[in-house]
Amino acid sequence: EQYRQEILYGILDFEVPAGKWHYTYHQRYGRWLDECVLPELRRDPGSRRAVISVRDNEADALNENPACLQSMQFMIRDGKLDMDVLFRSNDAVRAAYMNMFALTELQKKVADELGVEVGFYTHTANSYHCYPESVPTLMAYYDRIYNAKSFDDLCYRYEGEWDKLMEAERPAIAEQVRILREKEGM
């Protein structure tokens, strides 16, 4: 839930000017979503120009942790908002799920703002990898997929139990962010 809020609302963007982080994804894309993507798709729903480059070549070249997310493209096709994302590097076990979850939530937010349905989400990673210490978890994923009896056994359903669990965490997350902001004098 915290990561979803970071991506959608930039709840930790203040860490960048405070010098704690080099960037947040929201800090890099937020302005362009509001100034370019939404106006472009309102102007021309068939446009292929609603693209945000998240990579900052100058900053990332000097950063020991350069942005993994490189770009996002939004396209309305058949009345639905498709979203294509490109990662230069994506940890299959420790990052991909959170990235996909938060970015599909962003896709839904944009679709809602445009008054269209959610379409396809395409997630491309040039280096989709697993670190040695995560191999047991990856193998457990493999076993679950291999032994699934139906497609529904593999589906994650956010509505229902999980969204209630996420909602229950929101006050604690808000308090953590308040404390961090207070420490930074914000």
PDB file of C-alpha atoms in Angstrom, residues 21-186:
ATOM      1  CA  TRP A  21      16.769   9.887  -2.152  1.00  0.00           C
ATOM      2  CA  HIS A  22      18.039  10.793  -5.607  1.00  0.00           C
ATOM      3  CA  TYR A  23      14.551  10.551  -7.129  1.00  0.00           C
ATOM      4  CA  THR A  24      11.127   8.981  -6.873  1.00  0.00           C
ATOM      5  CA  TYR A  25       9.214   7.692  -9.855  1.00  0.00           C
ATOM      6  CA  HIS A  26       6.326  10.007  -8.998  1.00  0.00           C
ATOM      7  CA  GLN A  27       8.634  13.011  -8.785  1.00  0.00           C
ATOM      8  CA  ARG A  28       9.938  12.190 -12.269  1.00  0.00           C
ATOM      9  CA  TYR A  29       6.646  11.455 -13.986  1.00  0.00           C
ATOM     10  CA  GLY A  30       3.978  13.464 -12.080  1.00  0.00           C
ATOM     11  CA  ARG A  31       4.350  16.764 -13.877  1.00  0.00           C
ATOM     12  CA  TRP A  32       4.400  15.105 -17.295  1.00  0.00           C
ATOM     13  CA  LEU A  33       1.278  13.101 -16.594  1.00  0.00           C
ATOM     14  CA  ASP A  34      -0.654  16.274 -15.794  1.00  0.00           C
ATOM     15  CA  GLU A  35       0.955  18.550 -18.401  1.00  0.00           C
ATOM     16  CA  CYS A  36       1.397  16.162 -21.335  1.00  0.00           C
ATOM     17  CA  VAL A  37      -0.301  12.774 -21.139  1.00  0.00           C
ATOM     18  CA  LEU A  38      -3.765  13.780 -19.947  1.00  0.00           C
ATOM     19  CA  PRO A  39      -4.043  16.868 -22.200  1.00  0.00           C
ATOM     20  CA  GLU A  40      -2.724  14.920 -25.200  1.00  0.00           C
ATOM     21  CA  LEU A  41      -5.209  12.074 -24.807  1.00  0.00           C
ATOM     22  CA  ARG A  42      -8.059  14.535 -24.243  1.00  0.00           C
ATOM     23  CA  ARG A  43      -7.011  16.403 -27.394  1.00  0.00           C
ATOM     24  CA  ASP A  44      -6.566  13.267 -29.482  1.00  0.00           C
ATOM     25  CA  PRO A  45      -7.758   9.976 -27.962  1.00  0.00           C
ATOM     26  CA  GLY A  46      -5.997   8.081 -30.767  1.00  0.00           C
ATOM     27  CA  SER A  47      -2.624   9.685 -30.069  1.00  0.00           C
ATOM     28  CA  ARG A  48       0.552   7.662 -29.721  1.00  0.00           C
ATOM     29  CA  ARG A  49       2.369  10.671 -28.214  1.00  0.00           C
ATOM     30  CA  ALA A  50       1.320  10.186 -24.576  1.00  0.00           C
ATOM     31  CA  VAL A  51       4.748   8.984 -23.447  1.00  0.00           C
ATOM     32  CA  ILE A  52       6.722   9.796 -20.332  1.00  0.00           C
ATOM     33  CA  SER A  53      10.455   9.192 -20.173  1.00  0.00           C
ATOM     34  CA  VAL A  54      11.255   8.466 -16.549  1.00  0.00           C
ATOM     35  CA  ARG A  55      14.978   8.071 -17.047  1.00  0.00           C
ATOM     36  CA  ASP A  56      17.041  11.162 -16.447  1.00  0.00           C
ATOM     37  CA  ASN A  57      20.219  10.419 -18.378  1.00  0.00           C
ATOM     38  CA  GLU A  58      22.308  13.054 -16.625  1.00  0.00           C
ATOM     39  CA  ALA A  59      21.249  12.109 -13.088  1.00  0.00           C
ATOM     40  CA  ASP A  60      21.122   8.353 -13.669  1.00  0.00           C
ATOM     41  CA  ALA A  61      24.581   8.206 -15.241  1.00  0.00           C
ATOM     42  CA  LEU A  62      26.063   9.437 -11.953  1.00  0.00           C
ATOM     43  CA  ASN A  63      23.724   7.579  -9.590  1.00  0.00           C
ATOM     44  CA  GLU A  64      24.688   4.220  -8.099  1.00  0.00           C
ATOM     45  CA  ASN A  65      20.958   3.345  -8.141  1.00  0.00           C
ATOM     46  CA  PRO A  66      19.683   4.616 -11.490  1.00  0.00           C
ATOM     47  CA  ALA A  67      15.997   4.400 -12.271  1.00  0.00           C
ATOM     48  CA  CYS A  68      14.866   0.941 -13.337  1.00  0.00           C
ATOM     49  CA  LEU A  69      11.610   2.265 -14.821  1.00  0.00           C
ATOM     50  CA  GLN A  70      12.520   3.917 -18.116  1.00  0.00           C
ATOM     51  CA  SER A  71       9.270   4.922 -19.796  1.00  0.00           C
ATOM     52  CA  MET A  72       5.483   4.731 -19.755  1.00  0.00           C
ATOM     53  CA  GLN A  73       3.216   5.053 -22.770  1.00  0.00           C
ATOM     54  CA  PHE A  74      -0.536   5.516 -22.546  1.00  0.00           C
ATOM     55  CA  MET A  75      -2.795   4.805 -25.536  1.00  0.00           C
ATOM     56  CA  ILE A  76      -6.551   4.677 -25.865  1.00  0.00           C
ATOM     57  CA  ARG A  77      -7.569   1.749 -28.060  1.00  0.00           C
ATOM     58  CA  ASP A  78     -11.181   0.635 -28.553  1.00  0.00           C
ATOM     59  CA  GLY A  79     -12.265   2.975 -25.746  1.00  0.00           C
ATOM     60  CA  LYS A  80      -9.825   1.502 -23.235  1.00  0.00           C
ATOM     61  CA  LEU A  81      -6.573   2.852 -21.826  1.00  0.00           C
ATOM     62  CA  ASP A  82      -3.602   0.624 -22.590  1.00  0.00           C
ATOM     63  CA  MET A  83      -0.327   1.198 -20.774  1.00  0.00           C
ATOM     64  CA  ASP A  84       3.102  -0.028 -21.855  1.00  0.00           C
ATOM     65  CA  VAL A  85       6.021   0.260 -19.454  1.00  0.00           C
ATOM     66  CA  LEU A  86       9.705  -0.394 -20.018  1.00  0.00           C
ATOM     67  CA  PHE A  87      12.161  -1.292 -17.268  1.00  0.00           C
ATOM     68  CA  ARG A  88      15.886  -1.477 -17.877  1.00  0.00           C
ATOM     69  CA  SER A  89      16.165  -3.947 -14.974  1.00  0.00           C
ATOM     70  CA  ASN A  90      13.510  -5.700 -12.870  1.00  0.00           C
ATOM     71  CA  ASP A  91      13.958  -8.053  -9.926  1.00  0.00           C
ATOM     72  CA  ALA A  92      11.463 -10.860 -10.593  1.00  0.00           C
ATOM     73  CA  VAL A  93      10.964 -11.675  -6.907  1.00  0.00           C
ATOM     74  CA  ARG A  94      11.516  -8.510  -4.876  1.00  0.00           C
ATOM     75  CA  ALA A  95      10.299  -5.749  -7.196  1.00  0.00           C
ATOM     76  CA  ALA A  96       8.257  -6.852 -10.203  1.00  0.00           C
ATOM     77  CA  TYR A  97       5.039  -7.552  -8.333  1.00  0.00           C
ATOM     78  CA  MET A  98       5.067  -4.207  -6.513  1.00  0.00           C
ATOM     79  CA  ASN A  99       5.939  -2.399  -9.734  1.00  0.00           C
ATOM     80  CA  MET A 100       3.169  -4.100 -11.695  1.00  0.00           C
ATOM     81  CA  PHE A 101       0.599  -3.600  -8.960  1.00  0.00           C
ATOM     82  CA  ALA A 102       1.329   0.089  -8.458  1.00  0.00           C
ATOM     83  CA  LEU A 103       1.597   0.834 -12.177  1.00  0.00           C
ATOM     84  CA  THR A 104      -1.712  -0.887 -12.987  1.00  0.00           C
ATOM     85  CA  GLU A 105      -3.226   1.227 -10.216  1.00  0.00           C
ATOM     86  CA  LEU A 106      -1.745   4.282 -11.974  1.00  0.00           C
ATOM     87  CA  GLN A 107      -3.249   3.038 -15.228  1.00  0.00           C
ATOM     88  CA  LYS A 108      -6.655   2.828 -13.533  1.00  0.00           C
ATOM     89  CA  LYS A 109      -6.265   6.322 -12.077  1.00  0.00           C
ATOM     90  CA  VAL A 110      -5.456   7.761 -15.528  1.00  0.00           C
ATOM     91  CA  ALA A 111      -8.293   5.816 -17.162  1.00  0.00           C
ATOM     92  CA  ASP A 112     -10.724   7.161 -14.556  1.00  0.00           C
ATOM     93  CA  GLU A 113      -9.509  10.731 -15.158  1.00  0.00           C
ATOM     94  CA  LEU A 114     -10.055  10.260 -18.891  1.00  0.00           C
ATOM     95  CA  GLY A 115     -13.437   8.567 -18.435  1.00  0.00           C
ATOM     96  CA  VAL A 116     -12.413   5.350 -20.194  1.00  0.00           C
ATOM     97  CA  GLU A 117     -12.059   1.734 -19.152  1.00  0.00           C
ATOM     98  CA  VAL A 118      -8.760   0.063 -18.309  1.00  0.00           C
ATOM     99  CA  GLY A 119      -7.268  -1.887 -21.206  1.00  0.00           C
ATOM    100  CA  PHE A 120      -4.081  -3.910 -21.557  1.00  0.00           C
ATOM    101  CA  TYR A 121      -1.017  -3.452 -19.383  1.00  0.00           C
ATOM    102  CA  THR A 122       2.287  -4.507 -20.955  1.00  0.00           C
ATOM    103  CA  HIS A 123       5.347  -4.792 -18.738  1.00  0.00           C
ATOM    104  CA  THR A 124       8.701  -5.165 -20.497  1.00  0.00           C
ATOM    105  CA  ALA A 125      11.979  -5.610 -18.661  1.00  0.00           C
ATOM    106  CA  ASN A 126      15.232  -5.695 -20.589  1.00  0.00           C
ATOM    107  CA  SER A 127      16.827  -7.564 -17.678  1.00  0.00           C
ATOM    108  CA  TYR A 128      14.266  -9.606 -15.744  1.00  0.00           C
ATOM    109  CA  HIS A 129      16.317 -11.358 -13.118  1.00  0.00           C
ATOM    110  CA  CYS A 130      16.426 -13.146  -9.778  1.00  0.00           C
ATOM    111  CA  TYR A 131      19.179 -12.853  -7.194  1.00  0.00           C
ATOM    112  CA  PRO A 132      20.553 -16.111  -5.710  1.00  0.00           C
ATOM    113  CA  GLU A 133      19.006 -15.556  -2.280  1.00  0.00           C
ATOM    114  CA  SER A 134      15.550 -15.304  -3.912  1.00  0.00           C
ATOM    115  CA  VAL A 135      15.757 -18.549  -5.904  1.00  0.00           C
ATOM    116  CA  PRO A 136      13.700 -20.572  -3.355  1.00  0.00           C
ATOM    117  CA  THR A 137      10.878 -18.032  -3.605  1.00  0.00           C
ATOM    118  CA  LEU A 138      11.072 -18.060  -7.400  1.00  0.00           C
ATOM    119  CA  MET A 139      10.914 -21.860  -7.392  1.00  0.00           C
ATOM    120  CA  ALA A 140       7.822 -21.703  -5.158  1.00  0.00           C
ATOM    121  CA  TYR A 141       6.224 -19.387  -7.744  1.00  0.00           C
ATOM    122  CA  TYR A 142       7.137 -21.848 -10.475  1.00  0.00           C
ATOM    123  CA  ASP A 143       5.621 -24.769  -8.531  1.00  0.00           C
ATOM    124  CA  ARG A 144       2.404 -22.838  -7.951  1.00  0.00           C
ATOM    125  CA  ILE A 145       2.108 -22.023 -11.647  1.00  0.00           C
ATOM    126  CA  TYR A 146       3.035 -25.534 -12.779  1.00  0.00           C
ATOM    127  CA  ASN A 147       0.571 -27.182 -10.385  1.00  0.00           C
ATOM    128  CA  ALA A 148      -2.333 -24.784 -10.891  1.00  0.00           C
ATOM    129  CA  LYS A 149      -5.593 -26.501 -11.761  1.00  0.00           C
ATOM    130  CA  SER A 150      -7.102 -23.431 -13.402  1.00  0.00           C
ATOM    131  CA  PHE A 151      -6.296 -19.904 -14.457  1.00  0.00           C
ATOM    132  CA  ASP A 152      -8.217 -18.629 -11.422  1.00  0.00           C
ATOM    133  CA  ASP A 153      -5.691 -20.400  -9.174  1.00  0.00           C
ATOM    134  CA  LEU A 154      -3.078 -17.996 -10.547  1.00  0.00           C
ATOM    135  CA  CYS A 155      -5.098 -14.785 -10.392  1.00  0.00           C
ATOM    136  CA  TYR A 156      -4.678 -12.122  -7.782  1.00  0.00           C
ATOM    137  CA  ARG A 157      -7.986 -10.548  -6.856  1.00  0.00           C
ATOM    138  CA  TYR A 158      -7.500  -7.150  -5.282  1.00  0.00           C
ATOM    139  CA  GLU A 159     -11.174  -6.514  -4.556  1.00  0.00           C
ATOM    140  CA  GLY A 160     -12.362  -8.237  -1.413  1.00  0.00           C
ATOM    141  CA  GLU A 161      -9.970  -9.290   1.309  1.00  0.00           C
ATOM    142  CA  TRP A 162      -6.782  -7.678  -0.041  1.00  0.00           C
ATOM    143  CA  ASP A 163      -8.128  -4.185  -0.608  1.00  0.00           C
ATOM    144  CA  LYS A 164      -9.508  -4.194   2.935  1.00  0.00           C
ATOM    145  CA  LEU A 165      -6.076  -5.198   4.279  1.00  0.00           C
ATOM    146  CA  MET A 166      -4.453  -2.417   2.249  1.00  0.00           C
ATOM    147  CA  GLU A 167      -7.015   0.101   3.484  1.00  0.00           C
ATOM    148  CA  ALA A 168      -6.372  -0.946   7.084  1.00  0.00           C
ATOM    149  CA  GLU A 169      -2.681  -0.008   6.652  1.00  0.00           C
ATOM    150  CA  ARG A 170      -3.377   3.534   5.455  1.00  0.00           C
ATOM    151  CA  PRO A 171      -3.487   5.236   8.890  1.00  0.00           C
ATOM    152  CA  ALA A 172      -0.142   3.676   9.908  1.00  0.00           C
ATOM    153  CA  ILE A 173       1.427   4.713   6.592  1.00  0.00           C
ATOM    154  CA  ALA A 174       0.104   8.264   6.972  1.00  0.00           C
ATOM    155  CA  GLU A 175       1.595   8.413  10.469  1.00  0.00           C
ATOM    156  CA  GLN A 176       4.987   7.142   9.237  1.00  0.00           C
ATOM    157  CA  VAL A 177       5.020   9.778   6.495  1.00  0.00           C
ATOM    158  CA  ARG A 178       3.988  12.486   8.996  1.00  0.00           C
ATOM    159  CA  ILE A 179       6.905  11.526  11.266  1.00  0.00           C
ATOM    160  CA  LEU A 180       9.366  11.531   8.363  1.00  0.00           C
ATOM    161  CA  ARG A 181       8.139  14.931   7.172  1.00  0.00           C
ATOM    162  CA  GLU A 182       8.410  16.286  10.700  1.00  0.00           C
ATOM    163  CA  LYS A 183      12.017  15.076  10.951  1.00  0.00           C
ATOM    164  CA  GLU A 184      12.767  16.901   7.703  1.00  0.00           C
ATOM    165  CA  GLY A 185      11.126  20.074   9.039  1.00  0.00           C
ATOM    166  CA  MET A 186       8.368  19.986   6.442  1.00  0.00           C
TER     167      MET A 186
END
